PDB file of C-alpha atoms in Angstrom:
ATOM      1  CA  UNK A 251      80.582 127.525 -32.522  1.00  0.00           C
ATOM      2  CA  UNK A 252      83.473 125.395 -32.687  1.00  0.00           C
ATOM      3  CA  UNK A 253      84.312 122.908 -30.404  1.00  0.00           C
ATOM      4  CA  UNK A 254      87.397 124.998 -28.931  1.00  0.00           C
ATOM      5  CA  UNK A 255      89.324 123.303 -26.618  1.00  0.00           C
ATOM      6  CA  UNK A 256      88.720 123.897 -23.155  1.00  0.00           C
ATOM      7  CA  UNK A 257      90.825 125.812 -20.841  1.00  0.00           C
ATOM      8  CA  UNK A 258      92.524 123.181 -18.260  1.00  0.00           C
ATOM      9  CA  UNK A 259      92.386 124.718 -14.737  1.00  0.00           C
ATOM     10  CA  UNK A 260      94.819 123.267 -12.428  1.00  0.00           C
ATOM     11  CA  UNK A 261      93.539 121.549  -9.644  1.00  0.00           C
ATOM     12  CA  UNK A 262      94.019 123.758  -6.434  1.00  0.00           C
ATOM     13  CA  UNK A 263      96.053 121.895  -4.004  1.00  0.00           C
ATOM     14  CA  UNK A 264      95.408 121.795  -0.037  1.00  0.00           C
ATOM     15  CA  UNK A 265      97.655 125.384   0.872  1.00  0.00           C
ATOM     16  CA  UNK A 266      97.055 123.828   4.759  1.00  0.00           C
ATOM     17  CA  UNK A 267     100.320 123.356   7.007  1.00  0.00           C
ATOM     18  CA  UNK A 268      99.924 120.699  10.341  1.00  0.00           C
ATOM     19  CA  UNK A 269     102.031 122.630  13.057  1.00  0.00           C
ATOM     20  CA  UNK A 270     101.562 119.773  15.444  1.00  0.00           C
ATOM     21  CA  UNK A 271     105.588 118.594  15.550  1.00  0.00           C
ATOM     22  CA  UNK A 272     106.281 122.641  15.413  1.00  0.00           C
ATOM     23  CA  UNK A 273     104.162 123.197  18.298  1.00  0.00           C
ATOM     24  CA  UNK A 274     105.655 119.587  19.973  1.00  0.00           C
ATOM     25  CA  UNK A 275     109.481 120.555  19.385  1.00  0.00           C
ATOM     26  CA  UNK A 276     108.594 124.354  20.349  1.00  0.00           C
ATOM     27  CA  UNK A 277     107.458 123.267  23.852  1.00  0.00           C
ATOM     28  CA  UNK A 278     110.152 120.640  24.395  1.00  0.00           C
ATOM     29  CA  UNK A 279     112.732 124.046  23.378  1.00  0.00           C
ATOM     30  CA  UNK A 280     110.787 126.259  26.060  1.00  0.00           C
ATOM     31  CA  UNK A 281     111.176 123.825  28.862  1.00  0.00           C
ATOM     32  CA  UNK A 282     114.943 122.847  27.881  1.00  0.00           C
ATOM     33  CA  UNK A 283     115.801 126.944  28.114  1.00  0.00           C
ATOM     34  CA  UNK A 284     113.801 126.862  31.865  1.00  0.00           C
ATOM     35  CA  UNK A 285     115.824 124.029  32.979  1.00  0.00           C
ATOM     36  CA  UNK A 286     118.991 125.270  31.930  1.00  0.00           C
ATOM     37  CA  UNK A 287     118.649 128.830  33.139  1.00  0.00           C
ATOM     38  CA  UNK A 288     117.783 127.073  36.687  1.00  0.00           C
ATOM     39  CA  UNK A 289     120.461 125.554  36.778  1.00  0.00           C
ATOM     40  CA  UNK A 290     122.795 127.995  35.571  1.00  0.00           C
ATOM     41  CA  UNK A 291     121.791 130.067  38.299  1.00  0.00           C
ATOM     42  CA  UNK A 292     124.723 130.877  41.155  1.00  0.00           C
ATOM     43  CA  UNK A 293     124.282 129.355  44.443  1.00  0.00           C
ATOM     44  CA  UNK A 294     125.593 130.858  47.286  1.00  0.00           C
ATOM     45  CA  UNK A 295     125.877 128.997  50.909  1.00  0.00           C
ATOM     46  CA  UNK A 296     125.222 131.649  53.738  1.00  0.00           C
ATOM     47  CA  UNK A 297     127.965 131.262  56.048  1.00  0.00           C
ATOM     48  CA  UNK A 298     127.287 133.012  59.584  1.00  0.00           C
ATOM     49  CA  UNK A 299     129.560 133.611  61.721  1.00  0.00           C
ATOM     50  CA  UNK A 300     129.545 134.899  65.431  1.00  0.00           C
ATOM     51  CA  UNK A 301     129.455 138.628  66.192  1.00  0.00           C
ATOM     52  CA  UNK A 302     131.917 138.979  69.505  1.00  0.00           C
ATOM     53  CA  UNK A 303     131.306 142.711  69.352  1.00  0.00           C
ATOM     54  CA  UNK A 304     127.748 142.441  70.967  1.00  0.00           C
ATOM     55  CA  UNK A 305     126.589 141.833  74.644  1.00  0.00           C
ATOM     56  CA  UNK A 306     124.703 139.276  74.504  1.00  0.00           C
ATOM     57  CA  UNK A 307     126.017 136.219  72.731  1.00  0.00           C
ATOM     58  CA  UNK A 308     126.255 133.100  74.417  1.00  0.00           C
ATOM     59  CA  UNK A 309     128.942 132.267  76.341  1.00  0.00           C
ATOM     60  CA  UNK A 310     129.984 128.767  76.400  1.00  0.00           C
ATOM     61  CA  UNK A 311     132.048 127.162  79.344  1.00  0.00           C
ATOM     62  CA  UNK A 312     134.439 125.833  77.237  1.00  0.00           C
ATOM     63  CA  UNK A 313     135.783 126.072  72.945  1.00  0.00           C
ATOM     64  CA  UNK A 314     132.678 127.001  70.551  1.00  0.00           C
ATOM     65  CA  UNK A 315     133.523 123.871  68.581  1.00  0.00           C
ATOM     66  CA  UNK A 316     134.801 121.537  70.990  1.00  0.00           C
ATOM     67  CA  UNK A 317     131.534 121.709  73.296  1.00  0.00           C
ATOM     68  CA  UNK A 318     129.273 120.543  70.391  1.00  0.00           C
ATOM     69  CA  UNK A 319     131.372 117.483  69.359  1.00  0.00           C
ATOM     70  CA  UNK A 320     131.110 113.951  69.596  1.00  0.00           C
ATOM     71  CA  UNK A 321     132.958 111.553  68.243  1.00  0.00           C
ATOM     72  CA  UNK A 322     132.026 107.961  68.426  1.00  0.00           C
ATOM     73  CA  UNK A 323     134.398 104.983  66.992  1.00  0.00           C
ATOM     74  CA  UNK A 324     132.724 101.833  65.841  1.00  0.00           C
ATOM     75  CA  UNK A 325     135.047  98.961  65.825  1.00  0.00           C
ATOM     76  CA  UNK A 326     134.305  95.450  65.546  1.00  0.00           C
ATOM     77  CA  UNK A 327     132.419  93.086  67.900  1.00  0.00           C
ATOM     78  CA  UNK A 328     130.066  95.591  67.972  1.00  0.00           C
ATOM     79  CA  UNK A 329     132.324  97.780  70.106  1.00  0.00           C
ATOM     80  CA  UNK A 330     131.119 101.381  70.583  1.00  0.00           C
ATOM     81  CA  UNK A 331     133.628 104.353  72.050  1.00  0.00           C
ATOM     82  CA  UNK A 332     132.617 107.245  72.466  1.00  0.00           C
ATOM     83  CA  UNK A 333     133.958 110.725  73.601  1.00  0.00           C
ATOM     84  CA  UNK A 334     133.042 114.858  73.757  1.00  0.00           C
ATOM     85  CA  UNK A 335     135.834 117.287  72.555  1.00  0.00           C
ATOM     86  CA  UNK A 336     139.480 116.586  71.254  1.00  0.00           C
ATOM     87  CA  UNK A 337     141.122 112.954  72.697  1.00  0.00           C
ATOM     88  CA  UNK A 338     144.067 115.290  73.286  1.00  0.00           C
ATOM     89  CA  UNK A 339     141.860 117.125  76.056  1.00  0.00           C
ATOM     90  CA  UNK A 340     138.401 115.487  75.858  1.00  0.00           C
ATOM     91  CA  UNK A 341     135.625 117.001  77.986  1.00  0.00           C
ATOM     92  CA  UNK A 342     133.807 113.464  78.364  1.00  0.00           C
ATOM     93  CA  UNK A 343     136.914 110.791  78.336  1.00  0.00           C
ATOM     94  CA  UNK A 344     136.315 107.679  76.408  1.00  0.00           C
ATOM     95  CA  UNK A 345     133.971 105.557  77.082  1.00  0.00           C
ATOM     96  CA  UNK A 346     132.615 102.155  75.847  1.00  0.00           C
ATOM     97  CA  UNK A 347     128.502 102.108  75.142  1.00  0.00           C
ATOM     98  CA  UNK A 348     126.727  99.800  73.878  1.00  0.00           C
ATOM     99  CA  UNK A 349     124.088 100.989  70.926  1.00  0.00           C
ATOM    100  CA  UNK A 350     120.401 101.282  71.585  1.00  0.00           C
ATOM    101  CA  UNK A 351     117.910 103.277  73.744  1.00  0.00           C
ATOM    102  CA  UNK A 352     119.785 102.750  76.810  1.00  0.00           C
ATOM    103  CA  UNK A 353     123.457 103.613  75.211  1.00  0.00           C
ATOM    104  CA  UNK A 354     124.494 105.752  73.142  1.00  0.00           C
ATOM    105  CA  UNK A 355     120.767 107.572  72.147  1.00  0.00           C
ATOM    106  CA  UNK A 356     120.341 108.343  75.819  1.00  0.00           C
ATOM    107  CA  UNK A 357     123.714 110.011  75.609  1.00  0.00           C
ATOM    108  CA  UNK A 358     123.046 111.942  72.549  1.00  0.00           C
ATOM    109  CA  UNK A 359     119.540 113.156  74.180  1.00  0.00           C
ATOM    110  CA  UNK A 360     121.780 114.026  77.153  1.00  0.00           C
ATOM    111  CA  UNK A 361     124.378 115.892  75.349  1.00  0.00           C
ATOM    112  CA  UNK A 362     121.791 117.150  73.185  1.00  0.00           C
ATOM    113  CA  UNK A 363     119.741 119.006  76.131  1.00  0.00           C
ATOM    114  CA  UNK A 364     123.061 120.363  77.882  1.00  0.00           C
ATOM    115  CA  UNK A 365     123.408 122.336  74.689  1.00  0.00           C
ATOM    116  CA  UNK A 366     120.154 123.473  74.708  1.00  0.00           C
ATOM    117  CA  UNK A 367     120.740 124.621  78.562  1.00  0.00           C
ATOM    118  CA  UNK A 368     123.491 126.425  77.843  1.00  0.00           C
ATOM    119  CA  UNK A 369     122.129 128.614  74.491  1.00  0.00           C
ATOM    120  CA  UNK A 370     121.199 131.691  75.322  1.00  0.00           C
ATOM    121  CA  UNK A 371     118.037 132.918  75.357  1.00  0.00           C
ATOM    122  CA  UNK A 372     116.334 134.263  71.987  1.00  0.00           C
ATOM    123  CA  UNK A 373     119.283 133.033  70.000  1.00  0.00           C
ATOM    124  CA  UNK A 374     118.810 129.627  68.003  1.00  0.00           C
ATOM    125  CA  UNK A 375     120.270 127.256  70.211  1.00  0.00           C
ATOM    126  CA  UNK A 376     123.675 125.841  68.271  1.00  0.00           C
ATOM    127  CA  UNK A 377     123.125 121.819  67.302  1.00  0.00           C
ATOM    128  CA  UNK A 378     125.103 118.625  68.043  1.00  0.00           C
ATOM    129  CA  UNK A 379     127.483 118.073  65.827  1.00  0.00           C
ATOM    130  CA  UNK A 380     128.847 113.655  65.749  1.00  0.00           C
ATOM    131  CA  UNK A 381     131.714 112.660  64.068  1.00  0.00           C
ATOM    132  CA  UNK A 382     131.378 108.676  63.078  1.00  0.00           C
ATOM    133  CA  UNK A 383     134.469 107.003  62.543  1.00  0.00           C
ATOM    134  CA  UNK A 384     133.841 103.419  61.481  1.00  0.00           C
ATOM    135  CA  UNK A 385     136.835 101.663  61.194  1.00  0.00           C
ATOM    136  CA  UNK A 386     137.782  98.859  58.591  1.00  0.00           C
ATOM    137  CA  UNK A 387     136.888  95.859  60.900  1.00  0.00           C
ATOM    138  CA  UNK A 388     133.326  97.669  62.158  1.00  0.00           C
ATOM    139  CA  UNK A 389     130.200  95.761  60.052  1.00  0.00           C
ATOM    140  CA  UNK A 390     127.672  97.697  58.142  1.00  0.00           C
ATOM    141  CA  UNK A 391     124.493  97.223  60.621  1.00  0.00           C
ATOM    142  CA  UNK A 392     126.494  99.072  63.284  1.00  0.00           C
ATOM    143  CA  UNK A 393     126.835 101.976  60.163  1.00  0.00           C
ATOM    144  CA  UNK A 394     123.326 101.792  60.270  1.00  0.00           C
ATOM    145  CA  UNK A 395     122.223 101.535  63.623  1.00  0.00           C
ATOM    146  CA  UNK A 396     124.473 104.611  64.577  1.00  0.00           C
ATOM    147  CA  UNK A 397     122.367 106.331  61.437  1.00  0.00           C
ATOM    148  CA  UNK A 398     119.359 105.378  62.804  1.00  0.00           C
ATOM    149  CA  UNK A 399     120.193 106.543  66.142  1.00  0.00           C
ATOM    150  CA  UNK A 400     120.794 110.104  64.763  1.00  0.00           C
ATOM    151  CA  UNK A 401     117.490 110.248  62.943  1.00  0.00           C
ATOM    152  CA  UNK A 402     115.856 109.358  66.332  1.00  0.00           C
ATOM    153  CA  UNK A 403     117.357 112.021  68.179  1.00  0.00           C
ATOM    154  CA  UNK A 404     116.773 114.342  65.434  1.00  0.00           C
ATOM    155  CA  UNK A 405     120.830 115.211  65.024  1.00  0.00           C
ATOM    156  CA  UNK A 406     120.646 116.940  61.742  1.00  0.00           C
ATOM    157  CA  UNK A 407     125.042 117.944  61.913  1.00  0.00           C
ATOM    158  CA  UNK A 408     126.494 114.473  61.442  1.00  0.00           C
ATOM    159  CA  UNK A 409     129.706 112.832  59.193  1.00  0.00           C
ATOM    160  CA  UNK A 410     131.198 109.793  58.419  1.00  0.00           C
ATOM    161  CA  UNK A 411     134.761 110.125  58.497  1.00  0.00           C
ATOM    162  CA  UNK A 412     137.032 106.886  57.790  1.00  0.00           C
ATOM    163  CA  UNK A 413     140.434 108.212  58.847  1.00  0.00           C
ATOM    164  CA  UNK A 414     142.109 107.561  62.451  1.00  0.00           C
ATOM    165  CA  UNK A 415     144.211 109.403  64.490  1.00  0.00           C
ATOM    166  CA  UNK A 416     146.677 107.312  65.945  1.00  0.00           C
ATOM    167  CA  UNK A 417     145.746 107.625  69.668  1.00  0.00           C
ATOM    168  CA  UNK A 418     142.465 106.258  68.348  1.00  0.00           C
ATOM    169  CA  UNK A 419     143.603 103.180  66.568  1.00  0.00           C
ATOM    170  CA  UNK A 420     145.224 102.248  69.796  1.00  0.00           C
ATOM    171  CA  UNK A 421     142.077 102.779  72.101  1.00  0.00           C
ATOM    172  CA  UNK A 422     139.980 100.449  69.749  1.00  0.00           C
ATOM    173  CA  UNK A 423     142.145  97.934  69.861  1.00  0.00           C
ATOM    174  CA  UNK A 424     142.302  97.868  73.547  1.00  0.00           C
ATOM    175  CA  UNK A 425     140.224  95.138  75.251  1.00  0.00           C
TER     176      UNK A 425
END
C-alpha cells in the first residue's frame, strides 16, 4: 500500500458557553423591573373626614380645629410665647414660658390630656396639633429644644412655619 496521505481531522473546538455575566446582568434586569414597578405604583393618602349625620360623634366645646392648636413663637433671648386657638380669639391668651419640664412640656401634657378628656368614648381620641413659628432672631438650640420637647410628649401633628402674622411680630417684640 501506498503511503496515501492521511485525512486531516479538524481539531474539535470547546462548543461550551460561560453564562455567568448572562446570569449576573439577568438578575441585576429582574431587580431593576421590581424596583421600578414599586415605585410606579399610585399612592393614595386616606383623608377622613367627620360624619355629622351620626349620634354619637364627639362634641367639642368649642371649633374642631381651633381646640387642638397651639401655637408657640420662639423669639430671641430665649423667649417662648405661647397660645391655644386663633390670636384673633385665642382660647388660652398669650403667654410667656420658659422651655423645659416645668414650661412648656407640662403645658403640652396638660393640653394634651384635656383632649383626651374630651374624646368620646370608643372613638380614637383626635391629637395635638403645634404650630412652631421661629422667627429670624430665635437661635437653633431653641429649634431643637422645642423638637425635643414634642418627641417627649409624644406629639406626632407638629410644623415649622416661618411666616408671621402681624399681631404676632408685635407681641414678640414686646418686653
Amino acid at each position: 500500500m501506498e503511503n496515501l496521505p492521511k485525512k486531516v481531522r479538524s481539531k474539535k473546538l470547546n462548543t461550551r458557553v460561560d453564562l455567568t455575566a448572562m446570569v449576573s446582568v439577568s438578575f441585576l434586569l429582574i431587580i431593576f423591573f421590581m424596583v421600578t414597578i414599586e415605585l410606579a405604583k399610585p399612592k393614595a393618602l386616606v383623608l377622613e373626614s367627620p360624619d355629622h349625620g351620626c349620634c354619637d360623634c364627639p362634641q367639642y366645646y368649642r371649633d374642631h380645629g381651633e381646640n387642638r392648636s397651639v401655637t408657640l413663637m420662639l423669639g430671641e433671648d430665649n423667649k417662648l410665647i405661647y397660645y391655644m386657638g386663633f390670636l384673633e380669639s385665642p382660647i388660652t391668651s398669650p403667654k410667656e414660658i420658659k422651655y423645659g419640664k416645668d414650661g412648656i412640656r407640662k403645658e403640652l401634657l396638660k393640653r394634651k390630656n384635656v383632649l383626651l378628656e374630651h374624646s368620646a368614648k370608643g372613638v380614637k381620641p383626635e391629637s395635638l396639633i403645634v404650630i412652631i413659628k421661629p422667627s429670624k432672631k430665635s437661635n437653633y438650640g431653641n429649634l431643637i429644644n422645642i423638637l425635643d420637647e414634642m418627641k417627649i410628649a409624644k406629639i406626632e401633628t407638629y410644623a415649622i412655619v416661618p411666616e408671621f402674622t402681624p399681631k404676632e411680630t408685635e407681641l414678640l417684640a414686646l418686653k
